[in-house]
PDB file of C-alpha atoms in Angstrom:
ATOM      1  CA  MET C 958      25.584-329.283-120.223  1.00  0.00           C
ATOM      2  CA  TYR C 959      24.229-325.943-119.054  1.00  0.00           C
ATOM      3  CA  GLU C 960      23.480-324.866-122.621  1.00  0.00           C
ATOM      4  CA  LYS C 961      20.702-327.443-122.830  1.00  0.00           C
ATOM      5  CA  TRP C 962      19.390-326.381-119.415  1.00  0.00           C
ATOM      6  CA  ASP C 963      19.316-322.714-120.453  1.00  0.00           C
ATOM      7  CA  LYS C 964      17.322-323.567-123.593  1.00  0.00           C
ATOM      8  CA  LEU C 965      14.488-325.161-121.596  1.00  0.00           C
ATOM      9  CA  PRO C 966      11.370-323.080-120.920  1.00  0.00           C
ATOM     10  CA  LYS C 967      11.278-321.390-117.529  1.00  0.00           C
ATOM     11  CA  TRP C 968       8.178-323.293-116.415  1.00  0.00           C
ATOM     12  CA  LEU C 969       9.939-326.616-117.061  1.00  0.00           C
ATOM     13  CA  LYS C 970      13.091-325.549-115.190  1.00  0.00           C
ATOM     14  CA  ASP C 971      10.966-324.417-112.225  1.00  0.00           C
ATOM     15  CA  THR C 972       9.083-327.718-112.302  1.00  0.00           C
ATOM     16  CA  VAL C 973      12.248-329.814-112.287  1.00  0.00           C
ATOM     17  CA  GLN C 974      13.709-327.790-109.417  1.00  0.00           C
ATOM     18  CA  VAL C 975      10.584-328.107-107.270  1.00  0.00           C
ATOM     19  CA  VAL C 976      10.096-331.821-107.979  1.00  0.00           C
ATOM     20  CA  LEU C 977      13.760-332.517-107.264  1.00  0.00           C
ATOM     21  CA  MET C 978      13.473-330.871-103.838  1.00  0.00           C
ATOM     22  CA  MET C 979      10.191-332.689-103.229  1.00  0.00           C
ATOM     23  CA  GLY C 980      11.886-335.978-104.131  1.00  0.00           C
ATOM     24  CA  ILE C 981      14.685-335.347-101.650  1.00  0.00           C
ATOM     25  CA  LEU C 982      12.128-334.673 -98.927  1.00  0.00           C
ATOM     26  CA  LEU C 983      10.184-337.822 -99.868  1.00  0.00           C
ATOM     27  CA  ILE C 984      13.349-339.924 -99.709  1.00  0.00           C
ATOM     28  CA  ALA C 985      14.177-338.499 -96.282  1.00  0.00           C
ATOM     29  CA  TYR C 986      10.624-339.165 -95.108  1.00  0.00           C
ATOM     30  CA  ASP C 987      10.622-342.711 -96.464  1.00  0.00           C
ATOM     31  CA  LEU C 988      13.943-343.446 -94.753  1.00  0.00           C
ATOM     32  CA  VAL C 989      13.017-341.975 -91.370  1.00  0.00           C
ATOM     33  CA  MET C 990       9.361-342.923 -91.023  1.00  0.00           C
ATOM     34  CA  PRO C 991       9.751-346.736 -90.787  1.00  0.00           C
ATOM     35  CA  GLN C 992      12.275-346.265 -87.998  1.00  0.00           C
ATOM     36  CA  LEU C 993       9.931-343.964 -86.094  1.00  0.00           C
ATOM     37  CA  THR C 994       6.923-346.276 -86.468  1.00  0.00           C
ATOM     38  CA  HIS C 995       8.955-349.467 -85.858  1.00  0.00           C
ATOM     39  CA  GLN C 996       7.680-351.018 -89.063  1.00  0.00           C
ATOM     40  CA  GLY C 997       9.914-352.558 -91.661  1.00  0.00           C
ATOM     41  CA  TYR C 998      10.543-351.244 -95.128  1.00  0.00           C
ATOM     42  CA  SER C 999       8.186-352.551 -97.763  1.00  0.00           C
ATOM     43  CA  ILE C1000       8.024-352.670-101.519  1.00  0.00           C
ATOM     44  CA  ASN C1001       5.010-350.363-101.301  1.00  0.00           C
ATOM     45  CA  THR C1002       7.356-347.580-100.217  1.00  0.00           C
ATOM     46  CA  MET C1003       9.425-347.979-103.360  1.00  0.00           C
ATOM     47  CA  VAL C1004       6.413-348.189-105.661  1.00  0.00           C
ATOM     48  CA  SER C1005       4.599-345.302-104.032  1.00  0.00           C
ATOM     49  CA  PHE C1006       7.718-343.122-104.328  1.00  0.00           C
ATOM     50  CA  ALA C1007       7.707-343.505-108.102  1.00  0.00           C
ATOM     51  CA  PHE C1008       4.021-342.635-108.334  1.00  0.00           C
ATOM     52  CA  GLN C1009       4.453-339.696-105.948  1.00  0.00           C
ATOM     53  CA  MET C1010       7.267-338.315-108.094  1.00  0.00           C
ATOM     54  CA  LEU C1011       5.283-338.811-111.285  1.00  0.00           C
ATOM     55  CA  PHE C1012       2.182-337.187-109.828  1.00  0.00           C
ATOM     56  CA  GLY C1013       4.269-334.361-108.355  1.00  0.00           C
ATOM     57  CA  PHE C1014       5.947-333.707-111.692  1.00  0.00           C
ATOM     58  CA  LEU C1015       2.612-333.652-113.498  1.00  0.00           C
ATOM     59  CA  ALA C1016       0.871-331.447-110.921  1.00  0.00           C
ATOM     60  CA  VAL C1017       3.695-328.943-110.547  1.00  0.00           C
ATOM     61  CA  GLY C1018       4.369-328.947-114.297  1.00  0.00           C
ATOM     62  CA  ILE C1019       0.759-328.197-115.177  1.00  0.00           C
ATOM     63  CA  TYR C1020       0.622-325.458-112.538  1.00  0.00           C
ATOM     64  CA  ASN C1021       3.869-323.825-113.730  1.00  0.00           C
ATOM     65  CA  TYR C1022       2.836-324.073-117.389  1.00  0.00           C
ATOM     66  CA  PHE C1023      -0.473-322.306-116.850  1.00  0.00           C
ATOM     67  CA  LYS C1024       1.129-319.774-114.501  1.00  0.00           C
ATOM     68  CA  ALA C1025       3.709-318.907-117.185  1.00  0.00           C
ATOM     69  CA  LYS C1026       0.971-318.729-119.821  1.00  0.00           C
ATOM     70  CA  SER C1027      -1.170-316.360-117.728  1.00  0.00           C
ATOM     71  CA  LYS C1028       1.891-314.243-116.911  1.00  0.00           C
ATOM     72  CA  ALA C1029       2.645-313.918-120.631  1.00  0.00           C
ATOM     73  CA  LYS C1030      -0.969-312.859-121.272  1.00  0.00           C
ATOM     74  CA  GLU C1031      -0.717-310.286-118.479  1.00  0.00           C
ATOM     75  CA  LEU C1032       2.518-308.875-119.923  1.00  0.00           C
ATOM     76  CA  ALA C1033       0.925-308.673-123.385  1.00  0.00           C
ATOM     77  CA  ARG C1034      -2.098-306.901-121.918  1.00  0.00           C
ATOM     78  CA  LYS C1035       0.122-304.380-120.095  1.00  0.00           C
ATOM     79  CA  ALA C1036       2.160-303.793-123.262  1.00  0.00           C
ATOM     80  CA  GLU C1037      -1.049-303.147-125.203  1.00  0.00           C
ATOM     81  CA  ILE C1038      -2.249-300.687-122.558  1.00  0.00           C
ATOM     82  CA  ALA C1039       1.124-298.907-122.660  1.00  0.00           C
ATOM     83  CA  ARG C1040       0.959-298.752-126.475  1.00  0.00           C
ATOM     84  CA  ILE C1041      -2.555-297.294-126.374  1.00  0.00           C
ATOM     85  CA  GLU C1042      -1.457-294.683-123.819  1.00  0.00           C
ATOM     86  CA  ARG C1043       1.556-293.760-125.964  1.00  0.00           C
ATOM     87  CA  VAL C1044      -0.667-293.370-129.049  1.00  0.00           C
ATOM     88  CA  LYS C1045      -3.098-291.199-127.081  1.00  0.00           C
ATOM     89  CA  LYS C1046      -0.248-288.948-125.892  1.00  0.00           C
ATOM     90  CA  GLU C1047       1.100-288.658-129.430  1.00  0.00           C
ATOM     91  CA  GLN C1048      -2.381-287.721-130.696  1.00  0.00           C
ATOM     92  CA  GLN C1049      -2.763-285.166-127.898  1.00  0.00           C
ATOM     93  CA  ALA C1050       0.651-283.648-128.699  1.00  0.00           C
ATOM     94  CA  ARG C1051      -0.193-283.487-132.412  1.00  0.00           C
ATOM     95  CA  GLN C1052      -3.578-281.904-131.627  1.00  0.00           C
ATOM     96  CA  HIS C1053      -1.879-279.408-129.311  1.00  0.00           C
ATOM     97  CA  GLU C1054       0.576-278.433-132.072  1.00  0.00           C
ATOM     98  CA  GLU C1055      -2.266-278.016-134.569  1.00  0.00           C
ATOM     99  CA  ASN C1056      -4.224-275.882-132.129  1.00  0.00           C
ATOM    100  CA  ALA C1057      -1.147-273.785-131.323  1.00  0.00           C
ATOM    101  CA  SER C1058      -0.414-273.183-135.019  1.00  0.00           C
ATOM    102  CA  ARG C1059      -4.084-272.366-135.686  1.00  0.00           C
ATOM    103  CA  ASN C1060      -4.186-269.978-132.729  1.00  0.00           C
ATOM    104  CA  ALA C1061      -0.930-268.342-133.823  1.00  0.00           C
ATOM    105  CA  GLY C1062      -2.618-267.230-137.071  1.00  0.00           C
ATOM    106  CA  LYS C1063      -5.636-265.820-135.180  1.00  0.00           C
ATOM    107  CA  GLN C1064      -3.891-263.555-132.710  1.00  0.00           C
ATOM    108  CA  PRO C1065      -6.303-261.068-131.209  1.00  0.00           C
ATOM    109  CA  VAL C1066      -5.558-257.443-131.918  1.00  0.00           C
ATOM    110  CA  ASN C1067      -4.347-255.510-128.865  1.00  0.00           C
ATOM    111  CA  LYS C1068      -6.406-252.446-128.236  1.00  0.00           C
TER     112      LYS C1068
END
């Protein structure tokens, strides 16, 4: 059972977790609110719950998807910056070695 869950993308797992908690809160609200307002339960409560869950899943899913996508872009950008820095350091080290070997052949004569 958990193998299938682990294979899901992180944004989808986060979405399901958030919507599940939101659903529990909505159920609690729908059960308590009619008692507090002294109004009876209605079919509208049941129908609106389904639409609230659907809308919540869509809204949170879209948000998590684009958040994960932008995070991946940010990680790729940071990796590219790190690669460029590493290449620059390698070039500087190579240039330093070339300069050191060139300078070793041109030692000034001590007077």
